[in-house]
XYZ file of C-alpha atoms in Angstrom:
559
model
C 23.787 16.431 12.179
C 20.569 17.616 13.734
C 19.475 21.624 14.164
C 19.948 23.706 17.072
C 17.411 24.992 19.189
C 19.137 28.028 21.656
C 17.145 29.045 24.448
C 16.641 32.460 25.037
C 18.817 34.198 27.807
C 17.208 35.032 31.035
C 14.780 31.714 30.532
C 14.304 28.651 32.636
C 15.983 25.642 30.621
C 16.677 22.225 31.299
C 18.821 19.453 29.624
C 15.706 17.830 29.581
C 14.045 20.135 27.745
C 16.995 20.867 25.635
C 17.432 17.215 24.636
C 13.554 16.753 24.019
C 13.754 19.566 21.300
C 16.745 17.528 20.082
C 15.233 14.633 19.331
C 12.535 16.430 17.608
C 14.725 18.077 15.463
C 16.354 14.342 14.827
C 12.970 12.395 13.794
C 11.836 15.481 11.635
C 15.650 15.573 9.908
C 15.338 11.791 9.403
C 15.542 10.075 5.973
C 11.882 8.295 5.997
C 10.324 6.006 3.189
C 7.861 8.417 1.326
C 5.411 7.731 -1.073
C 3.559 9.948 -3.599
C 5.203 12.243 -6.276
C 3.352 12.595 -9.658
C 3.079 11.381 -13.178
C 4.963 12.886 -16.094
C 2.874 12.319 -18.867
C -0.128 9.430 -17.424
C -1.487 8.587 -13.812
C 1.084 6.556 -11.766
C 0.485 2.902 -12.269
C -0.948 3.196 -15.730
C -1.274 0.283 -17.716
C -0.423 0.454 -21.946
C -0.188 -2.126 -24.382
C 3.126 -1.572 -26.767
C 4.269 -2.874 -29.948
C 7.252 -4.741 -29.682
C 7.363 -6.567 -32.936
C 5.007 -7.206 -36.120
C 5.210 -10.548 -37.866
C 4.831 -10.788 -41.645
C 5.715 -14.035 -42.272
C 1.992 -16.042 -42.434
C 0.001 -14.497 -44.948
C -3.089 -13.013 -44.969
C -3.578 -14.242 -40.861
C -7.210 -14.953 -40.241
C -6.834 -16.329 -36.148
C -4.709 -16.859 -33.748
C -4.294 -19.757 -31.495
C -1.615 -19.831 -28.639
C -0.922 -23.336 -27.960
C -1.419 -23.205 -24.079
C 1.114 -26.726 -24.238
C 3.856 -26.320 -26.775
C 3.534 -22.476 -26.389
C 3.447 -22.428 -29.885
C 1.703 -19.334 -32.035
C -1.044 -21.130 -34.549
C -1.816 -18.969 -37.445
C -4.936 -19.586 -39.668
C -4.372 -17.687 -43.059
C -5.528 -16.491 -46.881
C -2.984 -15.737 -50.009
C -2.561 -12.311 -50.102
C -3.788 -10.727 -53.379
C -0.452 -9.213 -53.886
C 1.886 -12.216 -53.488
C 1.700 -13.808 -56.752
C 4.570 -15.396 -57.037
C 3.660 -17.313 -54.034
C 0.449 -18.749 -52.114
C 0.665 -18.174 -48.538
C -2.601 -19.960 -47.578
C -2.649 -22.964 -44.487
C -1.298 -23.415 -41.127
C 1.131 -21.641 -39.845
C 3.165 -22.244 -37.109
C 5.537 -19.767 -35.492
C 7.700 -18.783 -32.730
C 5.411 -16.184 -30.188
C 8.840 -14.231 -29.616
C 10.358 -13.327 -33.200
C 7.743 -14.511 -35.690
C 9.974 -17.030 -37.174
C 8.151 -20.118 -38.791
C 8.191 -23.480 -37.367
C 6.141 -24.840 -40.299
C 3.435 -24.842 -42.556
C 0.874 -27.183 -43.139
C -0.877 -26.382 -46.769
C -2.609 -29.528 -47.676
C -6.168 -31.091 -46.651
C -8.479 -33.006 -47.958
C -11.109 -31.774 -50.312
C -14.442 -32.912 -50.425
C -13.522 -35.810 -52.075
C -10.702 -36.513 -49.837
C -7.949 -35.525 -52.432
C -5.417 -33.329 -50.859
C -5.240 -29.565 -51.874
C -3.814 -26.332 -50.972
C -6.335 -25.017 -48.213
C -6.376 -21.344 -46.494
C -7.547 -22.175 -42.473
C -10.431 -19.544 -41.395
C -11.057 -20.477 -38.155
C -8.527 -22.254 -35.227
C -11.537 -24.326 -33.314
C -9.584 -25.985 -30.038
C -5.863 -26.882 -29.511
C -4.969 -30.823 -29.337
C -3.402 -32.169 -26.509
C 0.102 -31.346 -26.031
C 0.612 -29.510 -29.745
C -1.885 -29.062 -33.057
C -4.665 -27.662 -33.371
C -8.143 -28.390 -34.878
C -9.597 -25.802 -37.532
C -11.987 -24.720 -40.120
C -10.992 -24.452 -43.857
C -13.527 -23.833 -46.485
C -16.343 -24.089 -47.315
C -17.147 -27.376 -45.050
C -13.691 -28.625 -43.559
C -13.107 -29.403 -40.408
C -9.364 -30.444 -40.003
C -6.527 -31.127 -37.405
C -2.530 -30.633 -37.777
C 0.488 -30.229 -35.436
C 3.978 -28.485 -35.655
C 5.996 -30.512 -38.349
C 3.343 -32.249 -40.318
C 3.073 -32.569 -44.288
C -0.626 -32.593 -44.314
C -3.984 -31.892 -42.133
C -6.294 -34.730 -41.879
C -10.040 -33.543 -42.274
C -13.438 -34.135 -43.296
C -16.103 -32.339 -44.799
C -19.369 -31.590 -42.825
C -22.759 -32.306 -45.164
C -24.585 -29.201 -45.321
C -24.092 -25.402 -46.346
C -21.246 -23.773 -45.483
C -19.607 -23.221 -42.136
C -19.916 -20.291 -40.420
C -18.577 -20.607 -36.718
C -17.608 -23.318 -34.729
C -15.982 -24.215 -31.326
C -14.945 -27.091 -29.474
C -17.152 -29.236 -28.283
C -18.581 -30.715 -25.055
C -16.171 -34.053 -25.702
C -12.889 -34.200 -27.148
C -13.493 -35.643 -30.427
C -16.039 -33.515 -31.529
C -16.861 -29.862 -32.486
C -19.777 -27.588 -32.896
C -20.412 -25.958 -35.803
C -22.647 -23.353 -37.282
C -23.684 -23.140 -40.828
C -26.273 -20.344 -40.829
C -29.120 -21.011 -38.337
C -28.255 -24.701 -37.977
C -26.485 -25.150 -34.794
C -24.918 -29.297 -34.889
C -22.398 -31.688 -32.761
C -19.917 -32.466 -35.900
C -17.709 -35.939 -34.925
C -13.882 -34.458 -35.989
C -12.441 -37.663 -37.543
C -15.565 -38.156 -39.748
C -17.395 -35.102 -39.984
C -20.633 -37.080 -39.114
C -23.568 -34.295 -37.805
C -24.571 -36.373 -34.338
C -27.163 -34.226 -32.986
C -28.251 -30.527 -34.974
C -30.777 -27.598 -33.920
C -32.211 -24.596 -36.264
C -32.673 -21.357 -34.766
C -35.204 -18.594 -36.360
C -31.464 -17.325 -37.457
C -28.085 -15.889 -36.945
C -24.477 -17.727 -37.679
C -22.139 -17.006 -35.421
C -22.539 -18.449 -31.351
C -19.812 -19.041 -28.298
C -19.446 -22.556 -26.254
C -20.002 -21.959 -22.485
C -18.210 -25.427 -21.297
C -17.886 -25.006 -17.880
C -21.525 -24.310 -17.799
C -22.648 -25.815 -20.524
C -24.240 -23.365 -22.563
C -24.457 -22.107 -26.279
C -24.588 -18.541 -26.669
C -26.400 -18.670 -30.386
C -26.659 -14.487 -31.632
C -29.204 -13.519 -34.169
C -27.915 -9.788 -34.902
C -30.877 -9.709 -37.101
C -34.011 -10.537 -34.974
C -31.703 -8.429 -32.058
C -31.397 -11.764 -29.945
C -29.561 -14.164 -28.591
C -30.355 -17.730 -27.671
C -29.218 -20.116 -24.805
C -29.008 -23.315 -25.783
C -28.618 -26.319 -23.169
C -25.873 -28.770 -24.707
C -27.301 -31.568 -22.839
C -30.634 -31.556 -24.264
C -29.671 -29.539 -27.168
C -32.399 -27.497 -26.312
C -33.234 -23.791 -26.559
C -34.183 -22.599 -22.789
C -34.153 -18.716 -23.315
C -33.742 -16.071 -25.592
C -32.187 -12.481 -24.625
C -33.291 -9.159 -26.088
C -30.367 -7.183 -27.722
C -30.266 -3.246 -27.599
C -31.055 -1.637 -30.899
C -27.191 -0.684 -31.199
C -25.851 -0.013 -34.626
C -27.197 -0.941 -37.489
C -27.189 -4.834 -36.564
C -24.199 -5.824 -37.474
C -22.529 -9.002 -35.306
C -18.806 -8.904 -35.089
C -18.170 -11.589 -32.759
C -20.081 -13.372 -29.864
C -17.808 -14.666 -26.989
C -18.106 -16.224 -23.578
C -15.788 -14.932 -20.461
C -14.645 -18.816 -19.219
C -13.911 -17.570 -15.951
C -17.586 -15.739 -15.222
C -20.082 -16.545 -17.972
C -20.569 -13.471 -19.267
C -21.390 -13.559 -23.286
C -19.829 -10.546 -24.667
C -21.752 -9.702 -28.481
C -20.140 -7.406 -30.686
C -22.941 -5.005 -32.109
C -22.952 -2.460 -34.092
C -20.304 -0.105 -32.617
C -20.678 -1.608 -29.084
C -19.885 -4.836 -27.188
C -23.345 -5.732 -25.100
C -22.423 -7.460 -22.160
C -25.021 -10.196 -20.180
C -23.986 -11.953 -17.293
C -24.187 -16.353 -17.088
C -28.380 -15.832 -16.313
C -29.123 -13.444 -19.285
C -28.940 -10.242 -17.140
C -27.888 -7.103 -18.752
C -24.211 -6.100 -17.384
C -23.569 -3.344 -19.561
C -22.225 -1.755 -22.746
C -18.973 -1.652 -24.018
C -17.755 1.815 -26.466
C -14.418 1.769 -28.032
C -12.102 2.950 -31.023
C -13.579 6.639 -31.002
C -17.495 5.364 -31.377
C -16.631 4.804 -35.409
C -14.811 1.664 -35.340
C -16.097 -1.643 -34.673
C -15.268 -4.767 -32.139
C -14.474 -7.849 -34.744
C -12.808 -10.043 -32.263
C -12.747 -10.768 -28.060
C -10.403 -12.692 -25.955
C -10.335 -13.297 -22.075
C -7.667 -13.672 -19.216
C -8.617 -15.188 -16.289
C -5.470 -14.455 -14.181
C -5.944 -11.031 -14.571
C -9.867 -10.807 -14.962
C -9.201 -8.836 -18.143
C -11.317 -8.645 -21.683
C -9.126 -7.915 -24.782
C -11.287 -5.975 -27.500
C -10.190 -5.724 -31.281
C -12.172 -2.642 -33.100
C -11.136 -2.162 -36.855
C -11.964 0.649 -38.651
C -15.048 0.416 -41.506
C -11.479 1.043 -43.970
C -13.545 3.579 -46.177
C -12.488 7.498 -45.069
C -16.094 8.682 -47.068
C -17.541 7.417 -43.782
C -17.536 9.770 -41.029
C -15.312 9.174 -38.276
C -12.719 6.605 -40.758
C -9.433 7.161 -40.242
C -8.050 3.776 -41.288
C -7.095 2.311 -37.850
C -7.928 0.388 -35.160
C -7.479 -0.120 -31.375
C -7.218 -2.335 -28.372
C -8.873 -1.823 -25.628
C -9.185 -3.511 -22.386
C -11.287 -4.031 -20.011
C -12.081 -5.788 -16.280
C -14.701 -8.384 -16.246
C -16.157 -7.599 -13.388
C -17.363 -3.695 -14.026
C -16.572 -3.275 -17.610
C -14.634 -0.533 -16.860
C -11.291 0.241 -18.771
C -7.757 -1.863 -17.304
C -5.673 -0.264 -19.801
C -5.102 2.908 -22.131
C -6.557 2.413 -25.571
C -3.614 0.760 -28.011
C -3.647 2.312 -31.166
C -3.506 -0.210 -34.407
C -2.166 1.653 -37.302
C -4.355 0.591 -40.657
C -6.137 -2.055 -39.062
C -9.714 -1.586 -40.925
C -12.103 -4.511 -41.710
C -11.900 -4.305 -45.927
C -9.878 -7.706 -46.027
C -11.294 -9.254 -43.029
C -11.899 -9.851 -39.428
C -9.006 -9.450 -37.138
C -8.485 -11.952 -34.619
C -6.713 -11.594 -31.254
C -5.205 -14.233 -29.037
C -3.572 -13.564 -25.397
C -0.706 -14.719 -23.622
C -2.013 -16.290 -20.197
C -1.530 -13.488 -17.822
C -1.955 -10.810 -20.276
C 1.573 -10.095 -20.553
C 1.626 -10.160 -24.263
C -1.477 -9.836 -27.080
C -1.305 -11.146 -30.769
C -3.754 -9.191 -33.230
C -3.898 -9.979 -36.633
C -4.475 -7.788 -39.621
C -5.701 -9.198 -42.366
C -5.460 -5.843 -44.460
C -1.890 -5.247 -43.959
C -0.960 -8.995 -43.628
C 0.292 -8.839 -40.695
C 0.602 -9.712 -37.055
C 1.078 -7.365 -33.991
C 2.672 -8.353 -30.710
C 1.829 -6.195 -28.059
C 3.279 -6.383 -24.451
C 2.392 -5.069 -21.221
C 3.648 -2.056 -19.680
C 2.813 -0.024 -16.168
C 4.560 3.405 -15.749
C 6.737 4.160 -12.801
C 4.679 3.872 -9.048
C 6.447 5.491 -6.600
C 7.127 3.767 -3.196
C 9.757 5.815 -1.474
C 10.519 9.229 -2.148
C 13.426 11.482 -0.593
C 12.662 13.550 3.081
C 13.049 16.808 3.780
C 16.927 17.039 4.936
C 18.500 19.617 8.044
C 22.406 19.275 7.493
C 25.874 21.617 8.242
C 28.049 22.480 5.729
C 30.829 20.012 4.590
C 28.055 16.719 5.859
C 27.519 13.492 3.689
C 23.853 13.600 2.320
C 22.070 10.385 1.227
C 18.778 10.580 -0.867
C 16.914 7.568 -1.667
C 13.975 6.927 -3.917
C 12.011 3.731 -5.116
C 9.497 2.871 -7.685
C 7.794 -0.005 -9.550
C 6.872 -0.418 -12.670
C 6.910 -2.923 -16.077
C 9.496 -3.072 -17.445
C 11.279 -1.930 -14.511
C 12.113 2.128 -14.805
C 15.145 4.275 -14.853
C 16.126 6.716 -12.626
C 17.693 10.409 -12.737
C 17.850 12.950 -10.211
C 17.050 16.429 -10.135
C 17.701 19.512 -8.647
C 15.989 22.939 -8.623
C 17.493 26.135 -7.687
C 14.746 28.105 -8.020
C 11.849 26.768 -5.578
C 10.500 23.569 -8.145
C 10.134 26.171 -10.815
C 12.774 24.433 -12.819
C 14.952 21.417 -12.778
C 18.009 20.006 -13.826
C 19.639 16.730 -14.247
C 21.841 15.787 -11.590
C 25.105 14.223 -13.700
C 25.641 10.895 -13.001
C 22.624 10.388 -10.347
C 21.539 7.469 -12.047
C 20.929 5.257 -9.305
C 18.103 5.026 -6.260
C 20.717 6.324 -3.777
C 21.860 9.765 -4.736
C 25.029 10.487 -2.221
C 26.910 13.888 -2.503
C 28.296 15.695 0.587
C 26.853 19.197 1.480
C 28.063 22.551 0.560
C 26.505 26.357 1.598
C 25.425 26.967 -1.537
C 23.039 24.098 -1.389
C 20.669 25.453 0.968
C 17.172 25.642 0.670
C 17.809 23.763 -3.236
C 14.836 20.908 -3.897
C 15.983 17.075 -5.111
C 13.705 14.909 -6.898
C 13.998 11.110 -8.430
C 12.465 11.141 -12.017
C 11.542 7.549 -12.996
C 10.745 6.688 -16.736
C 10.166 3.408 -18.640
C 8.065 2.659 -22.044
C 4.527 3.272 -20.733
C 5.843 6.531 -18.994
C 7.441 9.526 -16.293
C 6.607 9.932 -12.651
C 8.604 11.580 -10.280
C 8.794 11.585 -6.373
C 7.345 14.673 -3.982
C 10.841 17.025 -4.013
C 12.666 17.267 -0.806
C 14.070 20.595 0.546
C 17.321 20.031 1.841
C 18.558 23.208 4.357
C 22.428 23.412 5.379
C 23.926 25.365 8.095
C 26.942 26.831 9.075
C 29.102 24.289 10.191
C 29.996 24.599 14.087
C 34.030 25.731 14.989
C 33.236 27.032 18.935
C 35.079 25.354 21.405
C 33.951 24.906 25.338
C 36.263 24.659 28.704
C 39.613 25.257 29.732
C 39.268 29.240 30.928
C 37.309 30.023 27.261
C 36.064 33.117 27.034
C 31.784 32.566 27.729
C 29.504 31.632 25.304
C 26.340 34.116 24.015
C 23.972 33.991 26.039
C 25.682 35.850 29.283
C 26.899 33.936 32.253
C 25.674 33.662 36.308
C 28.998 34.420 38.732
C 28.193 34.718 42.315
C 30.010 36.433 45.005
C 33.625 35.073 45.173
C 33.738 33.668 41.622
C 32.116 32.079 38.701
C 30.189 28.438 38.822
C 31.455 27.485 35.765
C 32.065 23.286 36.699
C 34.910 21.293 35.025
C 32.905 21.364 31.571
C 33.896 25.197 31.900
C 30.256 26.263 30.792
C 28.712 28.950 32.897
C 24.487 28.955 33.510
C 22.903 30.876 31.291
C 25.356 30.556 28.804
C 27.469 27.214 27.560
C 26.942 24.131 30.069
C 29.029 21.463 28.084
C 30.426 18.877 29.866
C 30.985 15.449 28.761
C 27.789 15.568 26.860
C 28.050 18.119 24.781
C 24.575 19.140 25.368
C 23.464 23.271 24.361
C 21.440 24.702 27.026
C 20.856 28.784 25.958
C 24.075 28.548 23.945
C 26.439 26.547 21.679
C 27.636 23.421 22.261
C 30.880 22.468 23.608
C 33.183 19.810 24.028
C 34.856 18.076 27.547
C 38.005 19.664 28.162
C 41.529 17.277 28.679
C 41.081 17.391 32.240
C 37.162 15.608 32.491
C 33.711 16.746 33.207
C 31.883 17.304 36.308
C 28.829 18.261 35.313
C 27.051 16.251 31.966
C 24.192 17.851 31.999
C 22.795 21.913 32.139
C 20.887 20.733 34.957
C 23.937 19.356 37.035
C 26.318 22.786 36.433
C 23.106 24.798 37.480
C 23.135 23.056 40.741
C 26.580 23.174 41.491
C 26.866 26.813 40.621
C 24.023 27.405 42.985
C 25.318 25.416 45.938
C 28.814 27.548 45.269
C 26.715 30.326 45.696
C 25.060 28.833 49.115
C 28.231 28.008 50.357
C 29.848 31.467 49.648
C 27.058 33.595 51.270
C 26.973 31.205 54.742
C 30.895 31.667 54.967
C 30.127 35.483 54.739
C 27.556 35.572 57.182
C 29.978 33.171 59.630
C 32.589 35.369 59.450
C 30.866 38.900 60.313
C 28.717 37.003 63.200
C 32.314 35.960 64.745
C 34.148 38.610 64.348
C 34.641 40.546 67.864
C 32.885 43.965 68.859
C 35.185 46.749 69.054
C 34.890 48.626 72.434
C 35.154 52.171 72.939
């Protein structure tokens, strides 16, 4: 039901009028989607990165590789120290949901060719449809799949190998060992082509574009190398960050950008060698050790580990997540704490689910693995409207939001102008339906949405209830407030039985100065105020001519 709006006695009204301030009253009363409200505990929208489940079923794990074919999680791993009884070193394959293992591959060839147990340091490149290929030490270079007893590899000639990548055709791989940058053929391990830098060990593969990103943390450069020619064709100035130290160099596949972990910083250049910016993380005391990308979302995944030593200032023994868009650098997602993720074991690695729903970090300390999934807190989308309702009514409220996983609801109510709230029992739903009493005037209603990454709420609405309306109209009832307009002879008051001034009901049931009424049994002759206000009028007319008529006909007495 909509409000009231009397007009004051002795005023000129219309139905017009009347009905205009009617239908005010009925769009402001109106339940309206509404968006706004507030977060709880973050910013609406916020993105986090959970922990849904850590995997200690592969060892020591030294990379990740998720099979972008079989789905498959590849695991590269070390023994742990304290597993005696058992050697946990190879290829492990699990299940990405649960951590369950598929397999293990242990064996590869030595450097003789006779097979041994071999820990995997590095996944290089999936193989078509399930496998991967993979570094082992000090000089392997080795490929296995789900299922299989052994890896078949070869050893490169040379020192030992430090990084190494896929390469620009699918049977071969680039490898690093030290300064000597070389196109290794994966079946044989013969070097095809090979460059030396002034120095450095670790580089990325640029495919698409068909670069080498070659860092030398200690002569603060890095060097583009053109695969075709195998050629150095420019060399990019580092900042002095840090104290030198290279924990990973990494090329975004979607834009170019080689991303160099230095120091405490990731230093970002875009495809030319122009300087996009610097990446901080982890509190400014940890450091990045590993980088993945997401091209869907246009998102960079950053591992930082702490140094693992608390005499340092700043060490607290874990590490963090962060994430970040390509484009600006600037943060996608609230920092993800890793509890005792520090670097004295190793490098963590990090591998990312296509879309960025889920992220796998390792950590090598703890031997462990960390699945992470991503959550947005509650957006509000529709929020309840301000309510005008009698007594005894049916009220609906109705509230929306978005959010990953998708949020709960619970409404609220506050007595006490917002200052406090309760629960609403059993309002768990985005409709909240209750039917309106007196007492519930002027209370506020919110919807409170919460899922794991956190609480927003919607604007409150005020909901205002009046007295519920038991005046009749018509049929010789007394006049309504508001006074009533009789001329000579009688009252105007039409078959609605409203009177101007007062109540002018009718069929309608339209409130002109007065409360409204309803037709009587025997119909309506006048639906509108306007309509009785004429007819009373013309009764008045009429009345006053017949007066006139009568004294101008009547004879003259004579003396």
């Amino acid at each position: 039901m909509t409000p009231r709006h009397p007009l004051a006695p002795g005023r000129a009204g219309t139905a017009s009028a009347a009905l205009a301030l009617v239908l005010a009253s009925a769009a402001a009363g109106s339940p309206v989607s509404a968006a706004g409200g507030e977060g709880g505990d973050v910013p609406q929208g916020t993105v986090v990165y959970r922990t849904t489940a850590q995997f200690t079923t592969a060892g020591r794990a030294r990379d990740l590789l998720l099979h972008p074919d079989s789905k498959k999680l590849y695991v590269g791993s070390d023994d742990l120290p304290e597993t005696v009884e058992v050697n946990e070193s190879g290829l492990h394959v699990l299940e990405p949901a649960d951590g369950t293992v598929r397999s293990t591959v242990s064996q590869a060839p030595g450097p003789t060719g006779a097979l041994g147990r071999r820990a995997v340091r590095q996944l290089v490149a999936p193989l078509p449809g399930d496998g991967a290929v993979f570094v082992y030490p000090l000089r392997g270079i080795g490929t296995a799949k789900d299922g299989d007893a052994a890896a078949a590899g070869a050893w490169v000639p040379g020192g030992p190998v430090t990084d190494a990548a896929a390469g620009p055709t699918p049977s071969t791989v680039l490898v690093a060992q030290g300064s000597v940058l070389s196109e290794v053929d994966i079946a044989t391990a013969t070097v095809r082509r090979s460059l030396t830098l002034e120095g450095g060990e670790r580089f990325a593969y640029d495919r698409t574009r068909g670069t080498v990103w070659f860092t030398d943390p200690g002569n603060r450069r890095t060097h583009r190398v053109d695969v075709t020619t195998f050629q150095v064709t420019a060399s990019i100035e580092l900042p002095p960050v840090g104290d030198g130290f290279a924990g990973f160099t990494e090329v975004d596949p979607e834009t170019g950008a080689v991303w160099v972990g230095l120091g405490s910083s990731v230093v970002v250049h875009d495809a030319s060698g122009k300087r996009l910016g610097t990446v901080k993380g982890g509190g400014g005391a940890d450091t990045p050790r590993a980088a993945g990308f997401d091209a869907g979302t246009h998102e960079a995944f950053v591992v930082w580990q702490d140094a693992g030593d608390t005499s340092q200032p700043g060490s607290d023994g874990d590490g963090v997540l962060t994430v970040h868009h390509t484009r600006d650098l600037t943060e996608a997602a609230r920092p993800a704490v890793l509890p005792g993720n520090h670097a004295q074991l190793g490098s963590a690695a990090v591998a990312v689910q296509p879309g960025g729903a889920t992220v796998f970090v390792s950590d090598p300390a703890a031997g462990r693995i960390t699945r992470l999934e991503r959550a947005t807190s509650p957006r509000i989308v529709r929020g309840p409207e301000d309510r005008t309702v009698t007594a005894g009514a049916e009220v609906s409220l109705t509230a929306q939001a978005e959010g990953t996983p998708p949020p709960t609801v619970a409404w609220q109510v506050s007595t006490d102008a917002g200052r406090t709230w309760q629960a609403v029992a059993g309002a768990t739903s985005t409709t909240y339906t209750f039917r309106a009493a007196a007492a519930d005037n002027g209370r506020r209603h919110r919807a409170e949405f919460v899922n794991d990454a956190g609480v927003s709420r919607t604007v409150p609405a005020t909901l205002t209830v009046t007295a519920a309306d038991t005046t009749t109209g018509g049929g010789g009832t007394p006049p309504t407030p508001g006074g009533t307009a009789s001329p000579p002879g009688g009252s105007a008051g039409g078959a609605g039985g409203g009177s101007v001034g007062g109540s002018a009901g009718g069929a309608s049931g339209a409130t002109v100065g007065g409360t409204s009424s309803t037709a009587p049994a025997g119909g309506a002759l006048a639906s509108t105020g306007t309509a009785v206000a004429f007819l009373a009028v013309g009764a008045l007319v009429l009345t006053t001519a017949g007066w006139v008529l009568v004294r101008r006909t009547r004879p003259r007495r004579t003396g």
